[in-house]
Coordinates of C-alpha atoms and ligand atoms in Angstrom, one line a residue:
M23 CA -35.1 -195.2 49.7
V24 CA -35.9 -199.1 50.3
G25 CA -38.5 -197.9 52.7
L26 CA -40.2 -195.9 50.3
A27 CA -40.0 -198.5 47.3
L28 CA -41.8 -200.6 49.9
A29 CA -44.3 -197.9 50.8
W30 CA -45.0 -198.0 46.9
S31 CA -45.4 -201.6 46.5
P32 CA -48.7 -203.6 47.1
V33 CA -47.6 -204.4 50.5
G34 CA -47.5 -200.7 51.0
E35 CA -50.6 -200.3 49.9
R36 CA -52.2 -202.4 51.9
I37 CA -50.7 -200.6 55.0
D38 CA -52.4 -197.1 53.6
W39 CA -55.6 -198.5 53.4
S40 CA -55.8 -200.0 56.4
A41 CA -54.4 -197.0 58.2
Y42 CA -56.9 -195.2 56.3
D43 CA -59.7 -197.2 57.7
V44 CA -58.4 -197.1 61.4
L45 CA -58.3 -193.5 61.2
L46 CA -61.6 -192.8 59.3
R47 CA -63.2 -195.0 62.0
A48 CA -61.4 -193.2 65.0
N49 CA -62.6 -189.7 63.1
P50 CA -66.1 -189.8 62.4
P51 CA -67.8 -186.5 61.5
A52 CA -70.0 -185.1 64.0
S53 CA -72.6 -186.6 65.0
R54 CA -76.1 -184.8 63.8
N55 CA -79.1 -185.5 61.7
S56 CA -78.1 -186.5 58.4
E57 CA -79.2 -184.1 55.6
S58 CA -80.1 -187.2 53.5
L59 CA -82.9 -189.8 53.9
I60 CA -82.7 -193.5 52.5
L61 CA -86.1 -194.6 51.5
A62 CA -85.1 -198.0 52.1
I63 CA -86.4 -201.0 49.7
D64 CA -85.8 -203.6 52.4
E65 CA -86.5 -207.0 53.1
E66 CA -89.7 -206.0 54.6
S67 CA -90.7 -204.3 51.5
L68 CA -89.6 -206.8 48.9
E69 CA -91.7 -209.2 50.8
A70 CA -95.0 -207.1 50.6
V71 CA -94.6 -206.2 47.2
G72 CA -93.9 -209.8 46.1
G73 CA -89.9 -209.2 45.0
I74 CA -87.9 -206.6 43.3
L75 CA -89.7 -207.3 39.8
K76 CA -92.7 -206.0 41.1
V77 CA -91.6 -203.2 42.9
R78 CA -92.7 -200.3 40.4
E79 CA -96.2 -199.6 41.5
S80 CA -95.4 -199.3 44.9
L81 CA -92.4 -197.2 44.0
A82 CA -94.8 -195.2 41.9
R83 CA -97.2 -194.7 45.3
A84 CA -94.4 -193.9 47.6
L85 CA -93.0 -191.0 44.9
E86 CA -96.3 -189.4 45.0
I87 CA -96.7 -189.5 48.8
L88 CA -93.4 -188.2 49.2
S89 CA -94.0 -184.9 47.0
Q90 CA -96.8 -184.2 49.0
H91 CA -93.8 -183.7 51.5
K92 CA -91.6 -181.5 49.3
P93 CA -88.0 -183.0 49.4
A94 CA -85.5 -181.2 48.0
S95 CA -84.5 -184.0 45.7
V96 CA -84.9 -187.7 45.1
A97 CA -82.7 -189.9 43.7
I98 CA -83.4 -193.4 42.7
D99 CA -80.6 -195.8 42.8
I100 CA -82.4 -198.5 40.6
V101 CA -81.6 -198.4 37.0
L102 CA -85.0 -198.5 35.4
A103 CA -83.1 -200.0 32.0
E104 CA -86.1 -202.3 31.3
P105 CA -90.0 -202.0 30.6
R106 CA -92.2 -204.1 32.3
T107 CA -96.0 -204.4 32.2
P108 CA -97.7 -201.3 30.7
A109 CA -99.5 -200.9 34.0
E110 CA -96.5 -200.9 36.0
D111 CA -94.7 -198.6 34.0
T112 CA -97.8 -196.2 33.7
A113 CA -97.9 -195.9 37.3
L114 CA -94.3 -195.5 37.6
E115 CA -94.2 -192.5 35.2
Q116 CA -96.8 -191.0 36.9
G117 CA -94.8 -190.9 40.3
L118 CA -91.9 -190.0 38.4
A119 CA -93.7 -187.2 36.8
A120 CA -94.9 -185.9 40.3
T121 CA -91.1 -185.9 41.7
P122 CA -89.4 -182.3 41.5
N123 CA -85.8 -182.5 41.3
L124 CA -85.4 -186.0 40.4
V125 CA -82.2 -187.9 39.7
L126 CA -82.3 -191.1 37.8
A127 CA -79.5 -194.1 38.0
S128 CA -77.7 -195.1 35.0
S129 CA -74.9 -197.8 35.5
L130 CA -71.7 -198.8 33.3
R131 CA -72.8 -201.5 31.1
P132 CA -70.8 -205.0 32.4
S133 CA -69.0 -204.6 29.2
G134 CA -67.9 -201.2 30.3
D135 CA -68.7 -199.2 27.1
G136 CA -71.6 -197.1 27.2
W137 CA -74.2 -196.7 29.7
E138 CA -77.3 -198.5 30.9
Q139 CA -79.6 -195.7 31.0
P140 CA -83.4 -195.6 32.0
I141 CA -86.2 -196.0 29.1
D142 CA -87.3 -192.6 27.8
R143 CA -90.5 -192.4 29.2
F144 CA -89.2 -192.4 32.6
K145 CA -85.9 -190.3 31.8
R146 CA -87.7 -187.5 30.2
H147 CA -89.0 -186.8 33.8
A148 CA -85.8 -186.7 35.7
Q149 CA -83.8 -183.6 35.9
S150 CA -80.7 -185.5 35.6
L151 CA -79.2 -189.2 35.0
A152 CA -76.4 -190.0 37.2
H153 CA -73.8 -192.7 37.0
V154 CA -73.5 -195.3 40.0
H155 CA -70.5 -196.4 39.6
A156 CA -68.6 -197.6 42.2
E157 CA -64.5 -197.8 42.0
P158 CA -63.4 -200.4 44.9
D159 CA -59.8 -200.3 45.8
N160 CA -57.9 -203.6 45.1
D161 CA -59.0 -204.9 48.4
A162 CA -62.7 -204.5 47.4
V163 CA -63.1 -201.6 49.9
C164 CA -64.7 -198.8 48.5
R165 CA -63.2 -195.8 49.9
R166 CA -63.3 -193.1 47.1
V167 CA -65.9 -192.7 44.4
L168 CA -65.3 -190.8 41.1
L169 CA -67.8 -187.4 40.8
A170 CA -67.6 -187.8 37.1
K171 CA -67.3 -190.7 35.1
A172 CA -67.0 -190.8 31.2
S173 CA -68.0 -193.9 29.0
A174 CA -68.9 -193.8 25.1
R175 CA -68.2 -189.9 25.0
T176 CA -71.0 -189.5 28.1
R177 CA -69.8 -187.9 31.1
L178 CA -72.1 -188.2 34.1
W179 CA -71.6 -187.0 37.4
A180 CA -72.0 -189.3 40.5
M181 CA -75.5 -189.7 41.9
G182 CA -74.7 -187.9 45.4
V183 CA -73.0 -184.9 43.2
E184 CA -76.3 -184.7 41.2
A185 CA -78.8 -184.9 44.4
Y186 CA -76.9 -182.1 45.7
R187 CA -76.9 -179.8 42.9
A188 CA -81.1 -180.7 42.0
A189 CA -81.5 -180.4 46.0
H190 CA -80.0 -176.8 46.0
G191 CA -81.3 -175.8 42.6
L192 CA -77.6 -175.3 41.3
P193 CA -77.6 -175.3 37.5
D194 CA -74.0 -175.4 36.9
I195 CA -71.1 -177.4 38.1
V196 CA -67.6 -175.2 37.2
E197 CA -64.6 -177.5 36.9
S198 CA -61.1 -176.3 37.3
E199 CA -57.6 -178.7 37.5
D200 CA -58.1 -179.5 41.4
E201 CA -61.6 -178.5 41.9
V202 CA -65.1 -179.2 41.1
R203 CA -67.6 -176.1 42.3
I204 CA -71.1 -176.4 42.5
G205 CA -72.4 -173.0 43.6
N206 CA -70.4 -171.9 46.6
L207 CA -69.6 -175.3 47.3
S208 CA -66.0 -176.1 46.5
I209 CA -65.1 -180.0 46.3
P210 CA -61.4 -180.6 46.3
S211 CA -60.7 -183.3 43.4
L212 CA -57.9 -183.3 40.9
L213 CA -58.7 -183.6 37.4
R214 CA -55.4 -186.1 36.9
T215 CA -57.0 -188.6 39.6
D216 CA -60.0 -188.7 37.6
R217 CA -62.0 -186.8 40.0
E218 CA -61.8 -188.9 42.8
L219 CA -63.2 -188.1 46.3
L220 CA -62.8 -189.8 49.1
V221 CA -66.0 -190.5 51.2
R222 CA -66.7 -189.8 54.6
Y223 CA -68.7 -192.1 55.6
L224 CA -70.9 -191.2 58.8
G225 CA -70.6 -194.2 60.6
Q226 CA -71.6 -197.9 60.8
S227 CA -74.4 -198.6 58.4
G228 CA -77.4 -196.9 59.6
S229 CA -76.4 -193.5 60.8
I230 CA -78.1 -192.0 57.6
E231 CA -81.7 -191.9 58.5
R232 CA -84.0 -194.8 56.8
L233 CA -87.3 -194.9 56.0
S234 CA -88.8 -198.2 54.9
L235 CA -91.0 -198.4 51.7
S236 CA -93.4 -200.6 53.3
R237 CA -93.8 -197.7 56.0
V238 CA -94.3 -195.2 53.8
L239 CA -97.0 -197.1 52.0
E240 CA -98.8 -198.1 55.2
D241 CA -98.6 -194.9 56.8
P242 CA -97.9 -191.9 54.4
S243 CA -97.6 -189.3 57.2
S244 CA -94.4 -191.0 57.9
A245 CA -93.0 -189.7 54.7
A246 CA -92.9 -186.1 56.4
V247 CA -89.4 -186.6 57.8
A248 CA -88.3 -186.1 53.7
R249 CA -89.3 -182.6 54.0
G250 CA -86.4 -180.5 52.6
R251 CA -84.1 -183.4 52.3
A252 CA -82.4 -185.4 49.7
V253 CA -84.1 -188.6 49.6
F254 CA -82.1 -191.7 48.2
I255 CA -84.4 -194.6 46.8
G256 CA -82.6 -197.9 46.6
V257 CA -82.6 -201.5 47.8
V258 CA -80.9 -202.6 51.3
A259 CA -82.1 -206.1 51.6
L260 CA -78.8 -208.2 51.2
G261 CA -80.9 -210.7 48.8
G262 CA -82.1 -208.3 46.6
L263 CA -78.8 -205.9 46.3
D264 CA -77.6 -205.5 42.7
R265 CA -74.0 -204.2 44.3
Y266 CA -72.2 -205.4 47.4
L267 CA -69.7 -202.9 48.4
M268 CA -67.4 -203.1 51.4
T269 CA -66.5 -199.6 53.3
P270 CA -64.0 -199.1 55.8
Y271 CA -67.0 -199.4 58.2
A272 CA -68.6 -202.6 56.8
D273 CA -66.8 -205.3 59.1
G274 CA -67.8 -208.4 56.8
S275 CA -70.9 -207.2 55.7
P276 CA -71.4 -205.2 52.7
M277 CA -73.3 -201.8 52.4
A278 CA -75.7 -201.0 49.5
G279 CA -74.7 -199.1 47.0
V280 CA -77.8 -196.1 47.6
E281 CA -76.2 -195.8 51.4
I282 CA -72.6 -195.0 49.9
N283 CA -74.4 -192.6 47.1
A284 CA -76.3 -191.1 50.2
S285 CA -72.6 -190.7 52.0
V286 CA -71.2 -188.8 49.2
Y287 CA -74.1 -186.6 49.3
E288 CA -73.7 -186.2 53.3
T289 CA -69.8 -185.4 52.6
L290 CA -70.6 -182.6 50.3
A291 CA -73.2 -181.0 52.6
R292 CA -71.3 -181.5 55.4
R293 CA -68.0 -180.1 53.4
S294 CA -66.2 -182.8 55.4
F295 CA -63.7 -183.4 52.6
L296 CA -60.7 -185.5 53.1
R297 CA -57.5 -184.6 51.0
P298 CA -54.5 -186.6 50.0
I299 CA -51.5 -184.5 51.2
S300 CA -49.3 -183.8 48.1
A301 CA -46.6 -186.4 47.1
S302 CA -44.0 -184.1 47.5
L303 CA -44.8 -182.8 50.9
A304 CA -45.1 -186.5 52.3
F305 CA -41.4 -187.1 50.4
L306 CA -40.3 -184.2 52.5
A307 CA -41.6 -185.1 55.5
V308 CA -40.4 -188.4 55.3
A309 CA -36.6 -187.1 54.1
V310 CA -36.8 -184.9 57.4
G311 CA -37.9 -187.8 59.6
A312 CA -35.6 -189.9 58.4
L313 CA -32.4 -186.9 59.0
A314 CA -33.6 -186.5 62.1
I315 CA -33.6 -190.3 63.0
G316 CA -29.7 -190.6 61.4
L317 CA -28.7 -187.5 63.1
S318 CA -29.6 -188.4 66.4
F319 CA -27.6 -191.6 65.8
W320 CA -25.1 -189.8 64.5
R321 CA -24.2 -187.0 66.9
L322 CA -25.8 -188.3 70.1
S323 CA -24.4 -191.4 72.0
G324 CA -26.2 -193.9 74.0
W325 CA -29.4 -193.8 74.9
T326 CA -29.8 -190.1 74.5
A327 CA -29.5 -191.4 70.9
V328 CA -32.1 -193.9 71.2
A329 CA -34.4 -191.5 72.7
A330 CA -33.7 -188.7 70.2
A331 CA -34.4 -190.9 67.5
A332 CA -37.1 -192.7 69.1
V333 CA -39.1 -189.4 69.4
A334 CA -38.3 -188.8 65.8
L335 CA -39.6 -191.9 64.8
L336 CA -42.5 -191.2 66.7
V337 CA -43.4 -187.6 65.5
L338 CA -42.9 -189.4 61.9
C339 CA -45.2 -192.2 62.7
S340 CA -48.1 -189.9 63.9
L341 CA -48.1 -187.9 61.0
P342 CA -50.7 -189.8 59.2
W343 CA -53.1 -189.3 62.5
L344 CA -52.0 -185.4 63.0
C345 CA -52.6 -185.0 59.1
F346 CA -56.1 -186.9 59.5
R347 CA -57.1 -184.5 62.1
Q348 CA -56.3 -181.6 59.4
D349 CA -58.4 -183.4 56.8
L350 CA -55.5 -184.6 55.0
V351 CA -54.8 -188.1 54.2
F352 CA -50.9 -189.0 54.8
P353 CA -50.0 -192.2 53.4
A354 CA -49.1 -194.4 56.3
A355 CA -46.8 -196.8 54.6
Q356 CA -44.6 -193.9 53.6
A357 CA -43.9 -192.5 57.5
L358 CA -44.2 -196.1 58.8
L359 CA -41.8 -198.1 56.7
P360 CA -38.9 -195.5 55.9
G361 CA -39.1 -194.5 59.7
W362 CA -38.6 -198.1 60.8
L363 CA -36.0 -199.2 58.9
C364 CA -34.2 -195.8 59.2
F365 CA -34.5 -196.5 63.1
L366 CA -33.4 -200.0 62.6
T367 CA -30.4 -199.8 60.4
A368 CA -28.9 -196.6 61.9
G369 CA -29.9 -198.1 65.3
A370 CA -27.9 -201.4 64.4
H371 CA -25.0 -199.4 62.8
H372 CA -25.1 -196.9 66.0
Y373 CA -24.7 -200.2 68.1
V374 CA -22.0 -201.8 65.9
G375 CA -20.1 -198.6 65.9
V376 CA -20.5 -198.2 69.8
R377 CA -19.6 -201.8 70.2
G378 CA -16.5 -201.0 68.1
R379 CA -15.1 -197.9 70.0
L380 CA -15.6 -200.3 73.2
Q381 CA -13.6 -202.8 72.1
Q382 CA -10.5 -200.3 70.8
A383 CA -11.1 -198.3 73.9
E384 CA -10.5 -202.0 75.8
E385 CA -7.7 -202.6 73.7
Q386 CA -6.0 -199.8 74.4
R387 CA -6.4 -199.8 78.3
G388 CA -4.8 -203.5 77.6
R389 CA -1.9 -201.8 75.9
Y390 CA -1.8 -199.4 78.6
Q391 CA -1.8 -202.2 81.4
K392 CA 0.6 -203.8 79.6
A393 CA 2.8 -200.4 79.3
V394 CA 2.5 -200.1 83.3
H395 CA 3.6 -203.4 83.6
F396 CA 6.4 -203.0 81.5
V397 CA 7.3 -199.6 83.3
T398 CA 7.2 -201.4 86.4
H399 CA 9.0 -204.2 85.8
E400 CA 11.9 -202.8 83.2
M401 CA 12.0 -200.0 85.7
R402 CA 12.6 -202.1 88.5
T403 CA 15.3 -203.9 87.3
P404 CA 17.6 -200.7 86.7
L405 CA 16.7 -199.7 89.8
T406 CA 17.4 -202.5 91.9
A407 CA 21.0 -202.7 90.4
I408 CA 21.5 -198.9 91.0
Q409 CA 20.3 -199.1 94.7
G410 CA 21.9 -202.3 95.2
S411 CA 25.5 -201.1 94.0
S412 CA 25.1 -197.6 95.4
E413 CA 24.5 -199.2 98.8
L414 CA 27.4 -201.4 98.6
I415 CA 29.6 -198.4 97.5
S416 CA 28.9 -196.4 100.6
R417 CA 28.5 -199.3 103.1
Y418 CA 31.8 -201.3 102.2
N419 CA 35.3 -200.5 101.9
L420 CA 35.5 -202.1 98.7
P421 CA 38.4 -202.5 96.2
E422 CA 39.0 -199.2 93.6
E423 CA 38.7 -201.8 90.7
K424 CA 35.1 -203.4 92.3
Q425 CA 34.1 -199.7 93.0
R426 CA 34.9 -198.5 89.4
E427 CA 33.0 -201.5 88.1
M428 CA 29.6 -200.4 90.2
G429 CA 29.9 -196.9 89.3
E430 CA 29.7 -198.0 85.5
L431 CA 27.1 -200.3 86.4
I432 CA 25.2 -197.5 88.0
H433 CA 25.8 -194.9 85.1
K434 CA 24.5 -197.5 82.5
E435 CA 21.4 -198.5 84.0
S436 CA 20.7 -194.8 85.0
Q437 CA 21.4 -194.1 81.5
R438 CA 18.8 -197.1 80.2
L439 CA 16.3 -195.6 82.8
A440 CA 16.4 -191.8 81.2
R441 CA 16.5 -193.3 77.9
M442 CA 13.2 -195.1 78.9
V443 CA 11.8 -192.0 80.5
E444 CA 12.6 -189.8 77.7
M445 CA 11.1 -192.0 74.8
F446 CA 7.9 -192.3 76.7
L447 CA 7.9 -188.1 77.1
S448 CA 9.0 -187.6 73.2
V449 CA 6.0 -189.6 71.9
E450 CA 3.7 -187.6 74.1
R451 CA 5.4 -184.5 73.4
L452 CA 5.7 -185.0 69.5
S453 CA 2.0 -186.0 69.0
T454 CA 0.5 -183.1 71.0
G455 CA 3.0 -180.6 68.8
Q456 CA 5.1 -179.6 72.3
L457 CA 8.4 -181.0 70.7
E458 CA 9.7 -178.3 68.1
L459 CA 11.7 -180.1 65.4
K460 CA 15.3 -178.4 64.8
R461 CA 15.9 -178.8 61.0
E462 CA 19.2 -178.9 59.9
P463 CA 21.0 -180.2 56.7
I464 CA 21.8 -183.6 57.1
D465 CA 24.1 -186.0 55.0
V466 CA 22.1 -189.0 55.1
D467 CA 25.0 -191.3 54.1
A468 CA 26.6 -190.2 57.1
L469 CA 23.9 -190.5 59.6
V470 CA 23.0 -194.0 58.2
A471 CA 26.4 -195.0 58.8
D472 CA 26.3 -193.5 62.2
C473 CA 23.5 -195.7 63.1
V474 CA 25.0 -198.9 61.8
E475 CA 28.2 -198.2 63.5
R476 CA 26.0 -198.4 66.5
I477 CA 23.8 -201.2 65.8
R478 CA 26.8 -203.5 64.7
P479 CA 27.9 -205.2 67.8
L480 CA 24.6 -206.5 68.3
A481 CA 24.7 -207.5 64.9
V482 CA 28.1 -209.7 65.1
R483 CA 26.8 -211.1 68.2
K484 CA 23.9 -212.6 66.0
R485 CA 26.4 -213.0 63.1
I486 CA 24.0 -210.7 60.8
T487 CA 25.4 -208.5 58.2
I488 CA 24.5 -205.2 57.2
D489 CA 24.6 -204.1 53.4
V490 CA 24.6 -200.3 53.1
D491 CA 24.0 -198.5 49.6
R492 CA 25.4 -195.1 49.5
S493 CA 23.1 -192.1 47.9
D494 CA 24.8 -188.8 48.4
A495 CA 21.0 -187.8 49.6
E496 CA 20.4 -184.9 52.0
L497 CA 17.8 -184.0 54.2
M498 CA 16.6 -181.1 56.3
A499 CA 15.5 -182.7 59.6
D500 CA 15.8 -182.6 63.1
R501 CA 19.1 -184.7 63.4
E502 CA 18.3 -186.2 67.1
F503 CA 15.1 -187.5 66.0
L504 CA 15.9 -188.8 62.3
D505 CA 19.0 -190.7 64.1
Y506 CA 16.7 -192.3 66.5
A507 CA 14.0 -193.3 64.0
C508 CA 16.7 -194.7 61.8
Y509 CA 18.7 -196.4 64.4
N510 CA 15.1 -197.8 66.1
L511 CA 14.6 -199.6 62.1
L512 CA 18.1 -201.3 62.0
S513 CA 17.6 -202.2 65.9
N514 CA 14.2 -203.7 65.0
A515 CA 15.6 -205.6 61.9
V516 CA 18.5 -207.2 64.2
K517 CA 16.1 -207.9 67.1
Y518 CA 13.5 -209.6 65.0
S519 CA 15.7 -211.4 62.8
P520 CA 17.4 -215.0 63.5
A521 CA 21.0 -215.5 63.4
E522 CA 22.9 -215.7 60.3
T523 CA 20.8 -213.4 58.1
A524 CA 21.0 -210.2 56.4
I525 CA 20.1 -206.6 56.4
S526 CA 20.1 -204.1 53.7
V527 CA 20.0 -200.3 54.3
R528 CA 18.9 -198.4 51.5
A529 CA 19.2 -194.5 50.7
A530 CA 17.9 -192.7 47.6
Q531 CA 16.5 -189.8 46.1
Q532 CA 13.6 -190.2 44.2
N533 CA 11.7 -187.4 42.8
D534 CA 10.9 -185.1 45.4
S535 CA 11.4 -187.3 48.0
V536 CA 14.2 -188.8 50.0
L537 CA 13.8 -192.9 51.0
I538 CA 15.3 -194.7 53.4
S539 CA 14.4 -198.2 54.0
V540 CA 15.8 -200.9 56.0
E541 CA 15.1 -204.7 54.8
D542 CA 15.6 -207.6 57.0
Q543 CA 15.3 -211.7 56.7
G544 CA 13.3 -212.1 59.9
Y545 CA 10.6 -213.3 61.2
G546 CA 8.2 -210.9 59.2
M547 CA 4.7 -210.0 60.4
D548 CA 1.0 -210.8 59.2
T549 CA -1.3 -208.2 57.9
S550 CA -3.5 -208.0 61.3
D551 CA 0.2 -207.0 62.8
L552 CA 1.0 -204.6 59.9
T553 CA -2.3 -202.5 61.3
N554 CA -1.2 -202.4 64.3
I555 CA 2.8 -202.1 64.9
F556 CA 2.6 -198.2 65.1
K557 CA 0.2 -197.8 67.7
K558 CA 1.9 -197.2 71.4
F559 CA 2.7 -200.2 73.2
Y560 CA 1.8 -202.9 70.7
R561 CA 4.3 -205.7 70.6
T562 CA 3.5 -208.7 68.1
K563 CA 2.9 -212.2 69.8
R564 CA 6.2 -213.2 68.5
A565 CA 8.1 -210.5 69.7
Q566 CA 6.2 -210.9 73.0
Q567 CA 7.6 -214.5 73.2
S568 CA 11.0 -213.5 72.1
D569 CA 13.7 -212.9 74.4
E570 CA 14.1 -209.5 73.0
R571 CA 13.2 -206.7 75.0
G572 CA 11.0 -203.7 74.0
S573 CA 8.6 -201.2 74.7
G574 CA 6.3 -201.5 71.9
L575 CA 7.1 -197.6 71.9
G576 CA 9.8 -197.4 69.3
L577 CA 7.5 -197.3 65.9
A578 CA 5.0 -195.2 67.4
L579 CA 8.0 -192.8 67.7
V580 CA 9.5 -193.2 64.5
E581 CA 6.0 -192.9 62.8
E582 CA 5.5 -189.6 64.7
I583 CA 8.9 -188.6 63.8
V584 CA 8.2 -189.0 60.2
V585 CA 5.1 -187.3 60.1
Q586 CA 6.6 -184.1 62.0
H587 CA 8.9 -183.8 58.7
A588 CA 5.6 -184.1 56.4
G589 CA 6.8 -187.6 55.4
S590 CA 5.4 -191.3 55.6
I591 CA 6.4 -194.8 56.5
E592 CA 5.7 -197.9 54.6
V593 CA 6.0 -201.3 55.7
S594 CA 5.8 -204.4 53.8
S595 CA 6.4 -207.8 55.4
E596 CA 5.8 -211.4 55.1
V597 CA 5.7 -214.3 57.9
G598 CA 9.3 -216.2 57.8
K599 CA 10.4 -214.2 55.1
G600 CA 11.3 -210.6 56.2
S601 CA 10.3 -207.3 56.7
R602 CA 10.8 -203.6 54.7
F603 CA 10.4 -200.2 56.2
T604 CA 10.6 -197.1 54.3
M605 CA 10.6 -193.7 55.4
K606 CA 9.9 -191.3 52.8
L607 CA 10.9 -188.1 54.0
P608 CA 10.7 -184.4 51.4
A609 CA 13.8 -183.4 50.2
P610 CA 15.2 -180.1 51.2
G611 CA 13.6 -178.0 48.6
Q612 CA 10.2 -179.5 49.2
I613 CA 9.7 -179.1 53.0
T614 CA 6.5 -176.9 53.7
G615 CA 5.9 -178.1 57.1
S616 CA 4.2 -180.6 59.4
T617 CA 1.2 -182.5 57.8
K618 CA 0.0 -183.0 61.5
Ligands
ADP860 P1 9.4 -202.8 70.4 O1 10.5 -202.2 71.7 O2 8.8 -204.0 70.7 O3 10.7 -203.2 69.3 P2 8.5 -201.3 68.1 O4 7.5 -200.1 68.2 O5 10.2 -200.8 67.8 O6 8.7 -201.5 69.7 O7 7.9 -202.5 67.6 C1 6.7 -202.8 67.5 C2 6.6 -204.6 67.0 O8 6.7 -204.4 65.7 C3 7.8 -205.2 67.6 O9 7.6 -205.6 69.4 C4 7.7 -206.6 66.7 O10 6.9 -207.1 67.2 C5 7.1 -205.7 65.5 N1 8.4 -205.3 64.6 C6 9.1 -204.1 64.5 N2 10.0 -204.3 63.7 C7 10.0 -205.6 63.2 C8 10.9 -206.4 62.0 N3 12.0 -205.8 61.5 N4 10.6 -207.7 62.1 C9 9.9 -208.0 62.6 N5 8.8 -207.4 63.6 C10 9.2 -206.1 63.9

C-alpha cells in the first residue's frame, strides 16, 4: 500500500514518464515511409523570404504548386489570425482557394478563453478548423494530445484528426465513451480523460519526410512527393518556432508543433495506438505480484525463498515492458515501487525470522549440551558409588554392618538413577502423547499433605516453615503425575528459598476449577527467566550458581502434566521477594479431555 501511495505521488509520476519514454524509444513503430509530409518553413526558407512576417506570398505560391500534385489533404499549422498587406493576403487567399481538403489552425487564446481563428477570407476556403493546442505533462514533455478541445463553447478536433478526416474524405466523426470513430478507423480514447491520445512518435526528429518551402519554390517538381499524402505546413526553424515542445525523443532539443501534429496523423494512419491499462487490472497485477513475493518468503526458506521472490519481482517489474509490447501502457512505478518494497520488507522480515529461529535452535542445542553434560556428570556419580560399593562387597569379607550400609547406598543411588531416567522418559512420552493418564478421584488435601510430609525434612534443615490451607477440593486426575507436579513445586520452593523463610500451600475450588498454589519467599525470578523456566533443561543463572542440584526438567514435566489434565499453570515472581506457582485444573464435572 505504501508502494502504491508512492506510485501515485509526483515521484511515481516521474518514474512512469521516464519508463514510458524509454519503452517508447525502445519500441518504435515499424519503419516505412511516412504517410504524411512536412512542408517545412525552415531557417533557409525564412532567410529566403525575409522572415516569418513575409511568408504569406511564398506560402501562397507553394500551395499552388502543391495543389497541382494532388496531396490528400493540406494542414497549415500557422494561425492566420491577423491581416497583413492586401497584396499578401490576396495572394494567400488565392493559394488557399486552390488547395483541396484544407485544414487551418486555431489556437487557444493566451487567456485560455476562446479560439484565435483565421480571418474570414482565409477561413471560408478551409474544409475545417483544427486545434493546435498542446497538452504537455508536468515535466514539459508532450506525450499526448487531446483529440478534441473545447473552449468558449466551440469544440475543435486536433489537426492530425482533421487532416486524416480530410485526406480520407470522411465527413463524420462518431464518438462513444471509449472511442472516436472516423470511417472504419477506431481510435481508443476515453471521454473521461478528455479524449487523450498517446502519440506514437516515429523517432528522432526527421523521420517524417520533410520538404523545405524554399526548395519547393526553387524547384516546383520537388513537390511531386506530396501526391496522395497529408501535407502539414509549419515553421520548423528554431528561431521562428512559436511553440517549443519536448517529446520523449527530444534529447534537449524541442520538436516543432507541426511535426507533433504530423505524428498524430501517423499514429492514426498506422493505427499504432497505445492504450493505458485499466487501473483495476494494474492494481490486480500488483496485488498478485506482491502476494507471490510475500508467499515465497512465507512458505519457502533460505535461498529458495529469495530466488522465488526474485522471480516474482522480475515478472512484476517486466510487466510494463511486456504490456508495452502489446501496445498497453502499464504505469511502471506501480510495478516497481510496491514490488521492491514488498521484496525488501518481506525479505527483511524473512531474514529476521530465520535469524530468530537459528538463535532458538542454537539455544536449544545449548540446553541439550548442558543436559548431556548434566546427565553424564549426574549419572556418573551414582554409578561410581554403585560400582565401588558392589566391588567392595564382592571382593572383601566386610563386617555385616558395613555390608548393610553399602547395600543401602547402592539401593539409594540406583533409585536416584532410575528417577532421573524415568523423568527424562516421562517428559518425552507425555509430550508426544505416549503416556495415558490414569484418572481417579483424588482428595486434594490428602495429596498436598503427603507431598508436604515428604519435603518437610529438607525444609526443616533450612528452617523453612510450610503452612497449608485446607480446601476439601476433589480432582479427577492421575495420582502419580499430580503428586509429582505438586512435590516438584514444593521442592523448588524449598530449594530456591533462603533459610528461615516461609512457604504457603493453598488449594481452593474456584468456579469450575481447582487451584493449587505454592508461594515462597525465595530468590524469585525476573521476567526473562519467567518466559523460559518451563523449557526443558532451563535453569536460571542463580540456580546454576547455587549448590542446589537440578536438571531443569522438573517444571517442563509439571507443565506437561497440567496441560494433559486440560489445565494451566501460572507463575508470578519478583526478584528477592519470592514466587508463586499456581496450577489450575478443571473440577471433576468439567473434564472434557486433554487440550494438547
Ligand atoms: P530444576 O531441576 O533446576 O529445579 P525445574 O524445571 O524444576 O528444574 O525449574 C527450572 C528453573 O526454574 C530452576 O532451575 C530455577 O532456576 C527456577 N525455579 C523454579 N522454581 C523456582 C522458585 N520457586 N523460585 C525461584 N526459582 C525457581
